[in-house]
Coordinates of C-alpha atoms in Angstrom, one line a residue:
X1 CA 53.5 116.6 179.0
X2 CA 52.9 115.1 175.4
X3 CA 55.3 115.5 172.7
X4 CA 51.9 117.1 171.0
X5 CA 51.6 119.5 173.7
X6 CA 55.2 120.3 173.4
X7 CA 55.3 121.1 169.8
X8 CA 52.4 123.8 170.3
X9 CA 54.3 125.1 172.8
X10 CA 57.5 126.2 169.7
X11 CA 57.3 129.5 168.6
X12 CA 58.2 130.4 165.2
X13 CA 60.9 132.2 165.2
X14 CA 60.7 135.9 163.1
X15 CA 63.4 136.8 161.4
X16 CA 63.2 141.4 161.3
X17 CA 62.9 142.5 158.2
X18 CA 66.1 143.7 157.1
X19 CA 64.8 147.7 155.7
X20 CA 68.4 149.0 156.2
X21 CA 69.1 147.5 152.7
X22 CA 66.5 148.5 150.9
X23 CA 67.6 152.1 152.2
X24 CA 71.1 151.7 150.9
X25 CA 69.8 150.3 147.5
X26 CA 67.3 153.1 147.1
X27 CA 69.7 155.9 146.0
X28 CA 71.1 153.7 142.9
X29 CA 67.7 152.5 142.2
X30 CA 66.4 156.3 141.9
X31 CA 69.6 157.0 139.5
X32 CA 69.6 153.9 137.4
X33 CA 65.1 154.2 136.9
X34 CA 66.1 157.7 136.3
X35 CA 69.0 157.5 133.4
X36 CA 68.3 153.8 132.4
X37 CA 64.9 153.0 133.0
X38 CA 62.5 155.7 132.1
X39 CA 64.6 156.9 128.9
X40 CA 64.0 153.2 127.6
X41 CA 60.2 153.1 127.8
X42 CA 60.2 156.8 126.8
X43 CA 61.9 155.5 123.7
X44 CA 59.7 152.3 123.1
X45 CA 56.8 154.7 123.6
X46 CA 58.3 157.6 121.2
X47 CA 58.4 155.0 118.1
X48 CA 54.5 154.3 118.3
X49 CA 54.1 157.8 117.9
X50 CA 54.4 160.2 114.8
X51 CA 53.5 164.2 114.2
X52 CA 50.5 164.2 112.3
X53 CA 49.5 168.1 111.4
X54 CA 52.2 169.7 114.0
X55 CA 50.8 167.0 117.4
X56 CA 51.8 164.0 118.2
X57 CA 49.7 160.9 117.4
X58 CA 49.7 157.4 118.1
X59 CA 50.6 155.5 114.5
X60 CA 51.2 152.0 116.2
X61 CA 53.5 149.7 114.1
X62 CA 53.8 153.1 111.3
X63 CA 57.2 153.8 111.5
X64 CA 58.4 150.4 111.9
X65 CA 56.8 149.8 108.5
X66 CA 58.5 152.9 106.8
X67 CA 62.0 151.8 108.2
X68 CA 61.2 148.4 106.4
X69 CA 59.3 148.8 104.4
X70 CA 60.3 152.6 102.4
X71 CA 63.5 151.9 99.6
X72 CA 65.6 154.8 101.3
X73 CA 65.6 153.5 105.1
X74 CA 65.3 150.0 104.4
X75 CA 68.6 150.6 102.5
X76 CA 70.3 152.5 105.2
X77 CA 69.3 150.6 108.1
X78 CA 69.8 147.2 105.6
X79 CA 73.9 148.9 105.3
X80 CA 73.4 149.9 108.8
X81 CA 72.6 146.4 110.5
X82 CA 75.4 144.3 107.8
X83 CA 78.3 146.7 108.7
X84 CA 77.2 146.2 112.7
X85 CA 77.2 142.6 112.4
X86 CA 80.7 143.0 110.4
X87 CA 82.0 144.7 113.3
X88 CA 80.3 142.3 115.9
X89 CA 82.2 139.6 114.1
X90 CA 86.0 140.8 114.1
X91 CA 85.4 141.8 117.4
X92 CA 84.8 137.9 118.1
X93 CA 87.4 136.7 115.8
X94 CA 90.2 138.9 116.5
X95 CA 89.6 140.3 120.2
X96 CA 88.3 137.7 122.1
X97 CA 90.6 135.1 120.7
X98 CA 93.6 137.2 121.3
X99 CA 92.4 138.3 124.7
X100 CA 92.4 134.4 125.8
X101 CA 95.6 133.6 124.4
X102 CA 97.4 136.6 126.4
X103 CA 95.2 135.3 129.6
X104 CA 96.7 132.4 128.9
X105 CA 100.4 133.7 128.7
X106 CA 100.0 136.2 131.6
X107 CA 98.7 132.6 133.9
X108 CA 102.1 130.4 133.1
X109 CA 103.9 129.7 136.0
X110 CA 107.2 131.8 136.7
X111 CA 106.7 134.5 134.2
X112 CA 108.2 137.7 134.4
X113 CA 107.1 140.8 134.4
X114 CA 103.5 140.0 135.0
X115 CA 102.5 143.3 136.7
X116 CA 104.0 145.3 133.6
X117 CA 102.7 143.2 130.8
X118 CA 98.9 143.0 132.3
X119 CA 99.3 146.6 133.1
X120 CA 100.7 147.8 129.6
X121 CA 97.9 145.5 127.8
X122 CA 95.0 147.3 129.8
X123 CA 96.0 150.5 129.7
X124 CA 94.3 151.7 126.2
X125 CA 91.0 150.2 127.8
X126 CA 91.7 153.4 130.1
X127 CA 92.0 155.8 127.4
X128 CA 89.6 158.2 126.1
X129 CA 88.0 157.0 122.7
X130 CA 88.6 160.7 121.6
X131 CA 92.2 160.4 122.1
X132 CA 92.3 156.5 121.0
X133 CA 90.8 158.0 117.8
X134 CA 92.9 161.1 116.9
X135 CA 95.7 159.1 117.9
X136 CA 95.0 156.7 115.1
X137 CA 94.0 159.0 112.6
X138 CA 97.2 160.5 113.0
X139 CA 99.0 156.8 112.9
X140 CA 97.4 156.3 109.7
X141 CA 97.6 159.0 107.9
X142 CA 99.1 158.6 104.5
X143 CA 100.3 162.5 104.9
X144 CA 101.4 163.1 108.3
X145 CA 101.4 159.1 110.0
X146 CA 104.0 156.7 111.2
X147 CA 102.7 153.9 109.7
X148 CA 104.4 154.2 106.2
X149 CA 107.9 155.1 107.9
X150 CA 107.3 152.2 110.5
X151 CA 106.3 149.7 107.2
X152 CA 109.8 151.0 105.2
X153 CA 111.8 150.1 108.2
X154 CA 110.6 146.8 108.0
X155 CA 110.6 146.5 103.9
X156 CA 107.0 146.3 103.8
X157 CA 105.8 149.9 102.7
X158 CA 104.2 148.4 99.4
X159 CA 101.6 147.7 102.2
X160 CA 100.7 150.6 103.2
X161 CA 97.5 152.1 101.9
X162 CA 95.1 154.8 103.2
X163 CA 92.6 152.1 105.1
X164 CA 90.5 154.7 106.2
X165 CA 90.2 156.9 103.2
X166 CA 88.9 153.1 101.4
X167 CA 85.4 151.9 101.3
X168 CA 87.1 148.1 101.2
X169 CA 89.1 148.9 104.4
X170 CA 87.4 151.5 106.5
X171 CA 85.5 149.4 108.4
X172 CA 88.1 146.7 109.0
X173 CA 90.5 149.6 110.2
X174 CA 87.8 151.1 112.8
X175 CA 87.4 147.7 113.6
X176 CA 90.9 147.0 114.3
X177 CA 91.6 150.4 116.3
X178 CA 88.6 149.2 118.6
X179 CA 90.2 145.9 119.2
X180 CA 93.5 147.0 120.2
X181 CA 91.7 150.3 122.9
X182 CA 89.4 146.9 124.2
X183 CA 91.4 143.7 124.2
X184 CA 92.3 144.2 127.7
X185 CA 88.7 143.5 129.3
X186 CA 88.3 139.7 127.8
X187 CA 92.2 139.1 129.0
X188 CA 91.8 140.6 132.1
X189 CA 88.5 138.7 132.9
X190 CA 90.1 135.1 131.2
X191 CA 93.1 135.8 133.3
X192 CA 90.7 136.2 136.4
X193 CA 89.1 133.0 135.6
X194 CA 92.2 131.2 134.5
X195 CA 93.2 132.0 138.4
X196 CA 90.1 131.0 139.7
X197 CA 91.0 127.4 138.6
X198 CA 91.7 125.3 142.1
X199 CA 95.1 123.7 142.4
X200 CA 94.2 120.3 142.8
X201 CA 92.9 120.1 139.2
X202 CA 95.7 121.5 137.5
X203 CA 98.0 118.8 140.2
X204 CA 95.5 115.8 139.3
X205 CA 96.1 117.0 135.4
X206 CA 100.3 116.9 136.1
X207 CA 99.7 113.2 137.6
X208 CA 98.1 112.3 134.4
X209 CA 101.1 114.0 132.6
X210 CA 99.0 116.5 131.2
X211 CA 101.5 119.6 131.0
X212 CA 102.2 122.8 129.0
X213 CA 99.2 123.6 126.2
X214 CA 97.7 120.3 126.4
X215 CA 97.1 121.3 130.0
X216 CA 95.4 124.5 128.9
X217 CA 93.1 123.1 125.9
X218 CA 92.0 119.9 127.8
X219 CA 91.8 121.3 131.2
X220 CA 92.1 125.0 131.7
X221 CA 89.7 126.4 128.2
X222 CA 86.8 124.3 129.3
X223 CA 86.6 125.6 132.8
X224 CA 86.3 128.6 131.7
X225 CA 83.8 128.7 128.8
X226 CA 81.5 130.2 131.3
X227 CA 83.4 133.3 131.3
X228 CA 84.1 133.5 127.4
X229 CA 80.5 133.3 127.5
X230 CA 80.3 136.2 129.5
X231 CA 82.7 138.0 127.3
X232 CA 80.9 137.3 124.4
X233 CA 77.4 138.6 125.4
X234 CA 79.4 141.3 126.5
X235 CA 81.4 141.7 123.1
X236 CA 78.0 141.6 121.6
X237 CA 76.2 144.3 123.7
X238 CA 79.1 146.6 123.0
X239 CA 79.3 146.3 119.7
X240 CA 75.2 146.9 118.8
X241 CA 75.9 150.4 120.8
X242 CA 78.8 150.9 119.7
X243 CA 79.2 154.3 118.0
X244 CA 82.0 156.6 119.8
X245 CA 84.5 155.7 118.1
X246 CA 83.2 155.6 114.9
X247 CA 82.1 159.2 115.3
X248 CA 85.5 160.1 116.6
X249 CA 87.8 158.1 113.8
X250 CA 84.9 158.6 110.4
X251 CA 82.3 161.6 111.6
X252 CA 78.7 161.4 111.9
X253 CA 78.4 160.1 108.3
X254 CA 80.5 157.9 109.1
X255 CA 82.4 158.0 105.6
X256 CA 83.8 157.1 103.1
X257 CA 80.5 156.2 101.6
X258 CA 78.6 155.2 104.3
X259 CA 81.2 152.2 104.3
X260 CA 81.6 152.5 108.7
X261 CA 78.1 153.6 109.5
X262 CA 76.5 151.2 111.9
X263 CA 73.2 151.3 114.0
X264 CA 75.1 153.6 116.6
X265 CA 75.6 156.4 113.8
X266 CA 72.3 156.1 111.6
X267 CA 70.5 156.6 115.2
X268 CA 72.3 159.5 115.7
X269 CA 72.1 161.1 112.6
X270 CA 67.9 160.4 112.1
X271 CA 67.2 161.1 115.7
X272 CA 69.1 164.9 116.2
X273 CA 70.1 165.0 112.8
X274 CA 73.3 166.1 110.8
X275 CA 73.9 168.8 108.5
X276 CA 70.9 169.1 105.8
X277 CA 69.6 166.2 107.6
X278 CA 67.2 167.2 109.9
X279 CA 66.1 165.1 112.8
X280 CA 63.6 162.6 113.3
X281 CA 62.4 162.1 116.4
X282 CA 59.9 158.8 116.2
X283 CA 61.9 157.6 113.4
X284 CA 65.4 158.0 115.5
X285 CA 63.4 156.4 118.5
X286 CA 62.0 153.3 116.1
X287 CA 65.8 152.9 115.5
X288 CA 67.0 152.6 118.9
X289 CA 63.8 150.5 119.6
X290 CA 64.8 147.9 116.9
X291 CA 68.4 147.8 118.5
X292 CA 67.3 147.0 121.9
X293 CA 65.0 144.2 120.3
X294 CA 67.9 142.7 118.5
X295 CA 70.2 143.3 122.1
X296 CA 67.5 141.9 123.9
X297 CA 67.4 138.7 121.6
X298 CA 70.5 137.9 121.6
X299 CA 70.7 138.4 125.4
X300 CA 67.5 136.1 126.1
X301 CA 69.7 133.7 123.6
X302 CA 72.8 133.5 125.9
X303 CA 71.1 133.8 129.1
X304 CA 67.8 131.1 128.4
X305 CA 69.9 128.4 125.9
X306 CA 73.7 128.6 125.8
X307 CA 74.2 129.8 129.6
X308 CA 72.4 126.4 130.7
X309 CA 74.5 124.9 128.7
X310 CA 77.8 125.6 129.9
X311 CA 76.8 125.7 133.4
X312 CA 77.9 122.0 134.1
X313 CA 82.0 123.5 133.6
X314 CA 81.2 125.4 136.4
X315 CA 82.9 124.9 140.2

């Protein structure tokens, strides 16, 4: 028998078609479609539309044109938009930064009391932002807080100010507050990278006499840019829908003067309205469409330029 005649002979083997996981992925991919999904092109449908005479009607590109183009949204969506990308940015530069240098702390070799400092440092990411923000309203009261007592112990009551009774602070202060509940998800996920590191770098580093901190910034911080990365797209989604705490620590108007209102807030208040403010359907839903535009940029930016990128640190 020919080689020819025994390669006709093979029989492809099938491989079954696995429907047991499709059955097990079905029930989330009903509940995600159904909260995630469908609300999302309901809303990106919703801000093409418009009541004309008391019935809906198809306006097209309408009410993006009155949010940029009218004096009175522009402005508060303009405020809007600054104050989130103000937020966006402290997050960055005081979170993440902190966040890697107590991953870094928690990962030295010998240290005590691991357990009870990571525990201790995640625990507000646990809390309710409703409680995070009565809690710090209380803080920071100039009437009724700590912080002016805890300041005079120290010398430095001159300090003190009502930060979130001032258009200048406000935003900082909320800022701040969300900072401290949050810091322990970019620590917690540096530290799991910091981990992740194999052993024989970090020994071929010590042959080469690279020790302590040097070890850390030549070494350790670019293996794991791919997880700041991570942390920062996810710093940046957060942030753009942010608005609990906001709402909990400065109200729906997020006061004084508008000086804390981000997209989060002006969405809520056009869309189901506040006080004399009544709501705006389309308009609310040509809001939230313009946020998951910007989202969805930055996103695309990460995941198509930056992600490629960094993927050479990468085990």
């Amino acid at each position: 028998m020919s080689e020819t005649d025994n390669a006709a002979d093979i029989v492809p083997i099938k491989r079954p078609v696995r429907w047991h996981i499709f059955v097990f992925m079905l029930p989330a991919l009903i509940v995600y479609s159904a909260v995630m999904v469908l609300p999302l092109i309901e809303t990106l449908r919703l801000s093409l539309y418009n009541t004309v005479d008391g019935q809906p009607a198809f306006v097209g590109l309408a009410n993006f044109k009155v949010l940029f183009g009218d004096a009175r949204w522009a402005r508060d969506f303009g405020n809007a938009l600054v104050n989130n990308l103000i937020f966006f940015a402290i997050h960055m530069c005081v979170q993440n930064p902190i966040g890697v240098a107590l991953a870094a702390l928690l990962s030295v070799p010998k240290l005590r009391g691991v357990a009870f400092y990571r525990t201790a440092m995640f625990l507000p990411t646990l809390l309710s932002f409703v409680i995070v923000g009565f809690i710090w309203k209380l803080i920071l009261s100039p009437i009724w807080g700590v912080a002016p007592w805890m300041l005079d112990l120290i010398g430095l009551k001159f300090l003190f100010a009502p930060w979130l009774g001032k258009s200048g602070s406000a935003l900082i202060a909320v800022s701040l507050i969300s900072n401290w509940q949050y810091i322990g998800i970019p620590m917690m996920l540096i530290y799991a990278a910091l981990l992740s590191i194999p052993e024989e770098v970090i020994e071929a580093a010590e042959c080469d006499g690279i020790t302590g901190w040097a070890q850390f910034w030549k070494i350790k911080l670019p293996l794991i840019l791919p997880a700041i990365g991570i942390i920062s797209i996810l710093t940046f989604v957060g942030n753009f829908n942010a608005f609990d705490l906001v709402y909990t620590v400065q109200g729906a108007l997020a006061g004084p003067d508008m000086s804390t209102d981000i997209l989060g807030t002006l969405l809520y208040r056009t869309f189901f309205g506040f006080q004399l403010q009544l709501g705006d359907r389309s308009m609310g839903a040509t809001i939230a469409t313009v946020m998951f535009l910007i989202i969805l940029a930055g996103v695309s930016l990460y995941l198509f330029v930056i992600q490629r990128r960094m993927r050479r640190y990468q085990f």
